[in-house]
């Protein structure tokens, strides 16, 4: 016997006819009749007797039905549980993010999620990439938004993209408003630059080491994060190399603008998790929302640089 046969038997008992059972199960009458006949062969006794146009359960069928109904109580509870899981709007999604994504793209994605799930809670943790990867591996964060070139050990990558770096400068700089990209080789001979921790992250930027050395030689200012670097650009007139996400944040703060760069310097962004199978439905959906936004932002950055 199988569950479909038992379902047909239960429906026929409840409805008192093959016709009613077929309507309840959304199948044809011959299908119900065949399921009942198969079940009778399986159990080895008759289940119904015909009485005019209806069916009367046999004594054996009534005894058998009590056990079948008890089994379906458990199935119905499973269905209720599945419905509850599917429709719930609660839960917690924890996200570790690099700073460049934390103030524009991430809040937009959060807003989309909380509009869909009014009871959802979202916890945002701003960290650097190594700390985020460690926390995701330990399952302290559901999702991580990281900014280092893949691959990443110990985590699963849900989305990855890359965007060109730009040159951040004061909004009154002579280069603002000109067409085309700026050449860092030329600027390194004329302008001062903000460095990061006294250097440029060559591997992250895919920058030629000789160019990196030139830019470092033109630097008296150093910062460990992009918001501070942008503030230095705004107040002192130096230039900085910024990822397009941080550049947008800086422009919104006012006092700075950015230009595309001739050199092919690449900024990587990825969304990672400790395992796709461990994600809640809401966390997986949040990842998809953020990935779509990042994809659109990168397309815009690429069009600006072309």
Coordinates of N, CA and C in Angstrom, one line a residue, residues 53 56 147 149 178 199 204 227:
X53 N -26.4 4.4 -5.1 CA -25.4 5.2 -5.7 C -24.2 5.5 -4.8
X56 N -20.9 1.9 1.3 CA -20.9 1.7 2.7 C -19.6 1.0 3.1
X147 N 35.7 41.9 0.5 CA 36.3 42.7 -0.5 C 37.7 42.2 -1.0
X149 N 40.0 39.4 -3.4 CA 39.9 38.6 -4.6 C 39.7 37.1 -4.2
X178 N 36.5 67.0 -16.6 CA 37.1 66.7 -17.9 C 36.6 65.3 -18.3
X199 N 50.9 52.5 2.7 CA 51.1 51.8 1.4 C 49.8 51.7 0.6
X204 N 45.3 43.6 -3.8 CA 43.9 43.9 -3.9 C 43.6 44.8 -5.1
X227 N 36.5 56.3 4.6 CA 35.9 57.5 5.0 C 36.9 58.6 5.5

